[in-house]
Short mmCIF file of N, CA and C and ligand atoms in Angstrom, two decimals:
data_model
loop_
_atom_site.label_atom_id
_atom_site.label_comp_id
_atom_site.label_asym_id
_atom_site.label_seq_id
_atom_site.Cartn_x
_atom_site.Cartn_y
_atom_site.Cartn_z
N MET A 1 -36.81 21.75 -10.20
CA MET A 1 -36.28 21.93 -8.99
C MET A 1 -35.20 20.82 -8.48
N ASP A 2 -35.56 19.60 -8.66
CA ASP A 2 -34.84 18.53 -8.24
C ASP A 2 -33.39 18.39 -9.08
N LYS A 3 -33.60 18.93 -10.44
CA LYS A 3 -32.60 18.97 -11.25
C LYS A 3 -31.21 19.93 -10.58
N LEU A 4 -31.94 20.99 -10.16
CA LEU A 4 -31.25 22.14 -9.72
C LEU A 4 -30.34 21.61 -8.56
N ILE A 5 -31.22 20.83 -7.64
CA ILE A 5 -30.41 20.44 -6.34
C ILE A 5 -29.46 19.42 -6.49
N ILE A 6 -29.70 18.43 -7.63
CA ILE A 6 -28.44 17.50 -8.25
C ILE A 6 -27.37 18.50 -8.60
N LEU A 7 -27.54 19.23 -9.49
CA LEU A 7 -26.68 20.22 -9.88
C LEU A 7 -25.74 20.74 -8.86
N LEU A 8 -26.51 21.39 -7.86
CA LEU A 8 -25.79 22.01 -6.83
C LEU A 8 -24.92 21.13 -5.99
N LEU A 9 -25.34 19.85 -5.98
CA LEU A 9 -24.83 18.78 -5.24
C LEU A 9 -23.43 18.47 -5.97
N ILE A 10 -23.57 18.14 -7.31
CA ILE A 10 -22.39 17.88 -8.11
C ILE A 10 -21.20 18.88 -8.13
N PHE A 11 -21.93 20.31 -8.05
CA PHE A 11 -20.88 21.44 -8.03
C PHE A 11 -20.05 21.32 -6.50
N ALA A 12 -20.89 21.31 -5.71
CA ALA A 12 -20.32 21.07 -4.38
C ALA A 12 -19.14 20.11 -4.22
N LEU A 13 -19.37 18.98 -4.67
CA LEU A 13 -18.65 17.94 -4.74
C LEU A 13 -17.25 18.14 -5.59
N ILE A 14 -17.58 18.72 -6.87
CA ILE A 14 -16.38 19.04 -7.74
C ILE A 14 -15.33 20.20 -7.10
N SER A 15 -16.02 21.00 -6.32
CA SER A 15 -15.29 22.23 -5.63
C SER A 15 -14.53 21.40 -4.49
N THR A 16 -14.93 20.67 -3.69
CA THR A 16 -14.47 19.91 -2.59
C THR A 16 -13.43 19.21 -3.18
N ILE A 17 -13.50 18.46 -4.26
CA ILE A 17 -12.33 17.78 -4.67
C ILE A 17 -11.14 18.78 -5.08
N CYS A 18 -11.69 19.85 -5.75
CA CYS A 18 -10.85 20.50 -6.46
C CYS A 18 -9.72 21.24 -5.48
N GLU A 19 -10.34 21.86 -4.54
CA GLU A 19 -9.63 22.66 -3.58
C GLU A 19 -9.06 21.85 -2.45
N GLY A 20 -9.44 20.55 -2.35
CA GLY A 20 -9.02 19.53 -1.21
C GLY A 20 -7.56 19.34 -1.47
N LYS A 21 -6.95 18.26 -0.92
CA LYS A 21 -5.64 18.04 -0.92
C LYS A 21 -5.33 17.16 -2.02
N PHE A 22 -6.33 16.93 -2.87
CA PHE A 22 -5.99 16.38 -4.07
C PHE A 22 -5.42 17.19 -5.30
N TRP A 23 -5.47 18.38 -5.38
CA TRP A 23 -5.02 19.23 -6.32
C TRP A 23 -3.71 20.13 -6.04
N GLY A 24 -4.06 20.47 -4.68
CA GLY A 24 -2.98 21.38 -4.09
C GLY A 24 -1.53 20.62 -4.32
N ILE A 25 -0.60 21.77 -4.03
CA ILE A 25 0.68 21.10 -4.32
C ILE A 25 1.24 21.01 -2.76
N THR A 26 1.99 19.93 -2.82
CA THR A 26 2.40 19.39 -1.55
C THR A 26 4.25 19.55 -1.54
N HIS A 27 4.43 20.21 -0.45
CA HIS A 27 5.77 20.27 -0.31
C HIS A 27 6.44 19.62 0.93
N VAL A 28 7.63 18.97 0.34
CA VAL A 28 8.29 18.00 1.37
C VAL A 28 9.70 18.66 1.66
N LYS A 29 10.33 18.88 2.75
CA LYS A 29 11.59 19.29 2.97
C LYS A 29 12.42 18.22 4.08
N ILE A 30 13.67 18.04 3.40
CA ILE A 30 14.32 16.88 4.35
C ILE A 30 15.46 17.77 5.04
N ILE A 31 15.92 17.62 6.18
CA ILE A 31 16.87 18.45 6.81
C ILE A 31 17.66 17.22 7.53
N ASN A 32 18.98 17.27 7.12
CA ASN A 32 19.98 16.59 7.92
C ASN A 32 20.29 16.89 9.32
N GLY A 33 19.55 16.00 10.10
CA GLY A 33 19.72 16.02 11.67
C GLY A 33 20.57 15.07 12.25
N LEU A 34 21.44 14.22 11.43
CA LEU A 34 22.04 13.29 12.05
C LEU A 34 23.19 13.72 13.27
N GLU A 35 23.07 12.68 14.45
CA GLU A 35 24.03 13.02 15.31
C GLU A 35 24.67 11.55 15.75
N PRO A 36 25.98 11.63 15.56
CA PRO A 36 27.19 12.74 15.41
C PRO A 36 26.88 13.35 14.07
N PRO A 37 27.34 14.60 13.76
CA PRO A 37 26.96 15.17 12.44
C PRO A 37 27.87 14.45 11.34
N ALA A 38 27.10 14.15 10.10
CA ALA A 38 27.56 13.51 9.12
C ALA A 38 27.05 13.91 7.97
N ASP A 39 27.59 13.72 6.83
CA ASP A 39 26.98 14.03 5.50
C ASP A 39 25.90 12.90 5.01
N VAL A 40 24.88 13.08 4.57
CA VAL A 40 24.12 12.10 4.02
C VAL A 40 23.40 12.17 2.56
N THR A 41 23.76 11.25 1.98
CA THR A 41 23.25 11.22 0.65
C THR A 41 21.62 10.84 0.32
N VAL A 42 20.83 11.67 0.08
CA VAL A 42 19.39 11.34 -0.01
C VAL A 42 19.08 11.33 -1.50
N HIS A 43 18.32 10.28 -1.72
CA HIS A 43 17.99 9.85 -3.28
C HIS A 43 16.29 9.61 -3.10
N CYS A 44 15.49 10.30 -3.90
CA CYS A 44 14.11 10.05 -3.54
C CYS A 44 13.36 9.82 -5.08
N LYS A 45 12.55 8.99 -5.00
CA LYS A 45 11.69 8.41 -6.20
C LYS A 45 10.42 8.73 -5.67
N SER A 46 9.44 8.52 -6.86
CA SER A 46 8.02 8.09 -7.02
C SER A 46 7.88 7.30 -7.91
N LYS A 47 6.76 6.71 -8.18
CA LYS A 47 6.59 5.83 -9.37
C LYS A 47 6.95 6.37 -10.44
N ASP A 48 6.78 7.78 -10.99
CA ASP A 48 6.91 8.44 -12.05
C ASP A 48 8.15 9.33 -12.01
N ASP A 49 8.69 9.67 -10.89
CA ASP A 49 9.66 10.75 -10.73
C ASP A 49 10.98 10.20 -10.01
N ASP A 50 12.16 10.52 -10.58
CA ASP A 50 13.29 10.30 -9.94
C ASP A 50 13.97 11.65 -9.62
N LEU A 51 14.17 11.84 -8.27
CA LEU A 51 14.40 13.46 -8.10
C LEU A 51 16.13 13.67 -8.15
N GLY A 52 16.79 12.30 -8.27
CA GLY A 52 18.31 12.29 -8.31
C GLY A 52 18.88 12.22 -6.81
N ALA A 53 20.11 11.81 -6.66
CA ALA A 53 20.69 11.62 -5.28
C ALA A 53 21.49 13.31 -4.99
N ARG A 54 21.43 13.63 -3.79
CA ARG A 54 21.81 14.80 -3.29
C ARG A 54 22.33 14.47 -2.19
N GLN A 55 23.78 15.23 -1.63
CA GLN A 55 24.13 15.06 -0.61
C GLN A 55 24.04 16.32 0.38
N LEU A 56 23.83 16.01 1.49
CA LEU A 56 23.31 17.11 2.57
C LEU A 56 24.32 17.18 3.46
N GLN A 57 25.07 18.25 3.61
CA GLN A 57 25.96 18.37 5.08
C GLN A 57 25.07 18.39 6.34
N TYR A 58 25.39 18.39 7.38
CA TYR A 58 24.61 18.61 8.56
C TYR A 58 23.83 19.83 8.73
N ASN A 59 22.59 19.74 8.97
CA ASN A 59 21.65 20.77 8.89
C ASN A 59 21.32 21.60 7.49
N ALA A 60 21.93 21.00 6.88
CA ALA A 60 21.52 21.42 5.34
C ALA A 60 19.88 20.71 4.80
N SER A 61 19.40 21.32 3.79
CA SER A 61 18.05 20.69 3.63
C SER A 61 17.72 20.72 2.15
N PHE A 62 17.11 19.93 1.72
CA PHE A 62 16.50 20.22 0.24
C PHE A 62 14.96 19.81 0.34
N GLN A 63 14.42 20.48 -0.65
CA GLN A 63 12.85 20.73 -0.73
C GLN A 63 12.29 20.08 -2.25
N PHE A 64 11.53 19.58 -2.30
CA PHE A 64 10.78 19.24 -3.58
C PHE A 64 9.34 19.51 -3.28
N GLN A 65 8.67 19.33 -4.66
CA GLN A 65 7.15 19.89 -4.60
C GLN A 65 6.49 18.84 -5.62
N PHE A 66 5.25 18.48 -5.18
CA PHE A 66 4.62 17.96 -6.39
C PHE A 66 3.12 17.95 -6.16
N ARG A 67 2.27 17.49 -7.10
CA ARG A 67 1.07 17.63 -6.99
C ARG A 67 0.29 15.99 -6.71
N PRO A 68 -0.02 15.96 -5.31
CA PRO A 68 -0.45 14.26 -5.14
C PRO A 68 -1.76 14.09 -6.22
N ASN A 69 -1.61 12.82 -6.70
CA ASN A 69 -2.71 12.44 -7.60
C ASN A 69 -4.02 12.35 -6.96
N PHE A 70 -5.13 12.22 -7.94
CA PHE A 70 -6.43 12.41 -7.42
C PHE A 70 -6.73 11.15 -6.58
N TRP A 71 -6.05 10.11 -6.77
CA TRP A 71 -6.50 8.79 -6.13
C TRP A 71 -5.92 8.59 -4.90
N GLY A 72 -5.02 9.52 -4.56
CA GLY A 72 -4.40 9.34 -2.96
C GLY A 72 -3.38 8.42 -2.64
N SER A 73 -2.72 7.91 -4.13
CA SER A 73 -1.99 6.87 -3.93
C SER A 73 -0.45 7.32 -4.16
N THR A 74 -0.19 8.73 -4.12
CA THR A 74 1.17 9.39 -4.35
C THR A 74 1.98 8.81 -3.22
N GLN A 75 3.15 8.35 -3.75
CA GLN A 75 4.23 8.13 -2.72
C GLN A 75 5.49 8.29 -3.23
N PHE A 76 6.25 8.77 -2.35
CA PHE A 76 7.63 9.03 -2.32
C PHE A 76 8.44 8.15 -1.53
N TYR A 77 9.57 7.54 -1.92
CA TYR A 77 10.49 6.97 -0.92
C TYR A 77 11.81 7.47 -1.27
N CYS A 78 12.74 7.44 -0.29
CA CYS A 78 14.00 7.69 -0.31
C CYS A 78 14.97 6.70 0.26
N SER A 79 16.26 6.84 -0.17
CA SER A 79 17.29 6.25 0.43
C SER A 79 18.18 6.91 1.19
N PHE A 80 18.92 6.78 2.20
CA PHE A 80 19.56 7.57 2.94
C PHE A 80 20.77 6.96 3.31
N VAL A 81 22.22 7.56 2.71
CA VAL A 81 22.95 6.79 2.78
C VAL A 81 24.16 7.85 3.72
N TRP A 82 24.62 7.27 4.50
CA TRP A 82 25.87 8.07 5.46
C TRP A 82 26.83 6.81 5.98
N PRO A 83 27.95 7.39 6.55
CA PRO A 83 29.01 6.31 6.89
C PRO A 83 28.55 4.95 7.28
N LYS A 84 28.73 3.86 7.17
CA LYS A 84 28.27 2.55 7.38
C LYS A 84 26.69 2.52 7.65
N GLN A 85 25.99 3.11 6.84
CA GLN A 85 24.84 3.05 6.96
C GLN A 85 23.89 3.40 5.63
N ILE A 86 23.05 2.52 5.23
CA ILE A 86 21.98 2.73 4.24
C ILE A 86 20.84 2.55 4.90
N GLN A 87 19.68 3.24 4.58
CA GLN A 87 18.35 3.17 5.17
C GLN A 87 17.30 3.70 4.22
N TRP A 88 16.14 3.40 4.29
CA TRP A 88 14.95 3.68 3.40
C TRP A 88 13.74 4.29 4.25
N PHE A 89 13.17 4.97 3.60
CA PHE A 89 12.09 5.61 4.15
C PHE A 89 11.04 6.24 3.28
N ASP A 90 9.79 5.82 3.23
CA ASP A 90 8.46 6.48 2.50
C ASP A 90 8.42 7.84 2.98
N ILE A 91 9.01 8.92 2.60
CA ILE A 91 8.89 10.02 2.99
C ILE A 91 7.49 10.93 2.63
N PHE A 92 6.98 10.24 1.82
CA PHE A 92 5.50 10.92 1.54
C PHE A 92 4.49 9.82 1.32
N LYS A 93 3.44 9.46 2.19
CA LYS A 93 2.56 8.70 1.67
C LYS A 93 1.22 9.38 2.01
N HIS A 94 0.55 9.51 0.85
CA HIS A 94 -0.85 10.10 1.12
C HIS A 94 -1.79 9.65 1.85
N SER A 95 -1.82 8.37 2.04
CA SER A 95 -2.83 7.73 3.23
C SER A 95 -2.07 7.88 4.49
N ARG A 96 -0.84 8.24 4.90
CA ARG A 96 -0.40 8.64 6.29
C ARG A 96 -0.12 10.02 6.35
N ASP A 97 0.23 10.98 5.41
CA ASP A 97 0.49 12.26 5.58
C ASP A 97 -0.63 13.18 5.18
N ASP A 98 -1.03 14.14 6.11
CA ASP A 98 -1.91 15.02 5.72
C ASP A 98 -1.40 16.47 5.67
N CYS A 99 -0.22 16.76 5.21
CA CYS A 99 0.36 17.82 5.26
C CYS A 99 0.42 18.50 3.90
N LYS A 100 0.57 19.91 3.88
CA LYS A 100 0.90 20.45 2.86
C LYS A 100 2.51 20.85 2.75
N PHE A 101 2.80 21.20 4.15
CA PHE A 101 4.33 21.57 4.08
C PHE A 101 4.83 20.41 5.02
N CYS A 102 5.46 19.46 4.47
CA CYS A 102 6.02 18.20 5.30
C CYS A 102 7.40 18.41 5.35
N THR A 103 7.80 18.46 6.71
CA THR A 103 9.39 18.96 6.88
C THR A 103 9.65 17.81 8.04
N TRP A 104 10.80 17.01 7.47
CA TRP A 104 11.27 16.09 8.31
C TRP A 104 12.87 16.39 8.74
N ILE A 105 13.00 16.06 9.49
CA ILE A 105 14.42 15.92 9.96
C ILE A 105 14.84 14.50 10.20
N VAL A 106 16.28 14.44 9.65
CA VAL A 106 16.74 12.82 9.42
C VAL A 106 17.49 12.61 10.80
N LYS A 107 17.19 11.73 11.62
CA LYS A 107 17.92 11.35 12.67
C LYS A 107 18.44 9.92 12.51
N THR A 108 19.27 9.44 13.51
CA THR A 108 19.85 8.17 13.24
C THR A 108 18.95 7.00 13.16
N GLY A 109 17.86 7.12 14.09
CA GLY A 109 16.93 6.29 14.36
C GLY A 109 15.80 6.11 13.40
N GLY A 110 15.80 7.23 12.62
CA GLY A 110 14.73 7.54 11.75
C GLY A 110 14.26 8.90 11.53
N PRO A 111 13.51 9.39 10.51
CA PRO A 111 12.98 10.45 10.31
C PRO A 111 11.77 11.05 11.23
N CYS A 112 12.02 12.27 11.66
CA CYS A 112 10.90 13.00 12.57
C CYS A 112 10.27 14.26 11.57
N MET A 113 9.00 14.14 12.09
CA MET A 113 8.06 14.89 11.03
C MET A 113 7.81 16.22 12.06
N TYR A 114 7.92 17.55 11.55
CA TYR A 114 7.87 18.65 12.17
C TYR A 114 6.23 19.07 12.53
N ASN A 115 5.84 18.94 13.79
CA ASN A 115 4.63 19.31 14.19
C ASN A 115 4.24 20.62 14.47
N TYR A 116 3.15 21.31 13.75
CA TYR A 116 3.32 23.00 13.85
C TYR A 116 2.36 23.54 14.87
N THR A 117 1.84 22.18 15.61
CA THR A 117 1.10 22.64 17.05
C THR A 117 2.01 22.75 18.07
N SER A 118 2.92 21.48 18.20
CA SER A 118 4.01 21.59 19.43
C SER A 118 5.36 22.43 18.91
N GLU A 119 5.29 22.77 17.53
CA GLU A 119 6.41 23.59 17.15
C GLU A 119 7.79 22.65 17.30
N SER A 120 7.75 21.36 17.27
CA SER A 120 9.13 20.56 17.46
C SER A 120 8.78 19.24 16.44
N PHE A 121 9.87 18.58 16.21
CA PHE A 121 10.00 17.35 15.34
C PHE A 121 9.45 16.20 16.19
N ASP A 122 8.30 16.04 16.64
CA ASP A 122 7.90 15.22 17.70
C ASP A 122 7.29 13.76 17.03
N GLN A 123 7.05 14.14 15.83
CA GLN A 123 6.39 12.65 15.06
C GLN A 123 7.54 11.76 14.35
N CYS A 124 8.15 11.04 15.20
CA CYS A 124 9.15 10.26 14.93
C CYS A 124 8.76 8.92 14.29
N HIS A 125 9.41 8.33 13.17
CA HIS A 125 9.02 7.15 12.42
C HIS A 125 10.37 6.22 12.39
N PRO A 126 10.21 4.87 12.51
CA PRO A 126 11.30 4.13 12.07
C PRO A 126 11.64 4.03 10.79
N TRP A 127 12.80 3.73 10.55
CA TRP A 127 13.34 3.43 9.01
C TRP A 127 12.55 2.03 8.55
N ASN A 128 12.33 2.16 7.03
CA ASN A 128 11.57 0.98 6.77
C ASN A 128 12.42 -0.10 7.00
N LYS A 129 11.79 -1.16 7.25
CA LYS A 129 12.31 -2.44 7.43
C LYS A 129 13.30 -2.84 6.21
N LYS A 130 14.22 -3.60 6.47
CA LYS A 130 14.92 -4.26 5.66
C LYS A 130 14.42 -5.60 5.32
N ILE A 131 14.38 -5.82 3.85
CA ILE A 131 14.11 -7.25 3.59
C ILE A 131 15.02 -8.21 3.52
C1 LIG B 201 20.70 25.19 11.15
O1 LIG B 201 20.00 25.85 10.40
C2 LIG B 201 19.23 26.47 10.67
C3 LIG B 201 18.24 27.16 9.55
O2 LIG B 201 19.07 27.37 8.51
C4 LIG B 201 19.90 27.67 11.44
O3 LIG B 201 18.76 28.65 11.81
C5 LIG B 201 20.56 27.09 12.50
O4 LIG B 201 21.58 28.08 13.41
C6 LIG B 201 21.45 25.96 12.11
N1 LIG B 201 22.21 25.27 13.22
C7 LIG B 201 23.28 24.90 13.15
C8 LIG B 201 23.86 23.97 14.42
O5 LIG B 201 24.11 24.97 12.45
C1 LIG B 202 1.53 17.73 17.79
O1 LIG B 202 1.53 18.28 19.07
C2 LIG B 202 0.52 18.58 19.65
C3 LIG B 202 0.85 19.28 20.97
O2 LIG B 202 1.91 18.75 21.47
C4 LIG B 202 -0.20 17.11 20.05
O3 LIG B 202 -1.31 17.33 20.81
C5 LIG B 202 -0.35 16.27 18.92
O4 LIG B 202 -0.85 14.98 19.12
C6 LIG B 202 0.80 16.48 18.00
N1 LIG B 202 0.64 15.77 16.56
C7 LIG B 202 0.73 14.37 16.29
C8 LIG B 202 0.40 13.91 14.84
O5 LIG B 202 1.76 14.00 16.92
#
């Protein structure tokens, strides 16, 4: 009897881990919302992946997807280059972001994440500090 309970607990644990945010695919979308409108070159990387540089016209977007690792340490950071500016931002941090569809709009002061409750880009973050 005890063995059965332990087995069930292990089963529950495994299925929680499997269905949870650990193994699901996360989608990140980046929209150019710079004002005044300007093209922005976005270059995102993680420890293991280099997504390459992409140029986005005003209001254009690009998306990528990945499977966050089991340890919750997945992180993607991007550089954003537009006339007379270069900025960096951690576009995905597992410890900060709980989203499956993470949609960001790039503004002059930093990116803002889409909030599905308020249906607006109201979660604004400053650019990473420059060293
Ligand atoms: C920006 O793109 C969205 C979706 O692609 C579109 O609905 C909207 O009209 C565009 N806005 C401008 C100002 O181009
Ligand atoms: C999203 O919007 C809702 C409704 O305005 C607000 O209560 C909530 O705090 C927002 N979420 C975040 C993470 O800012």
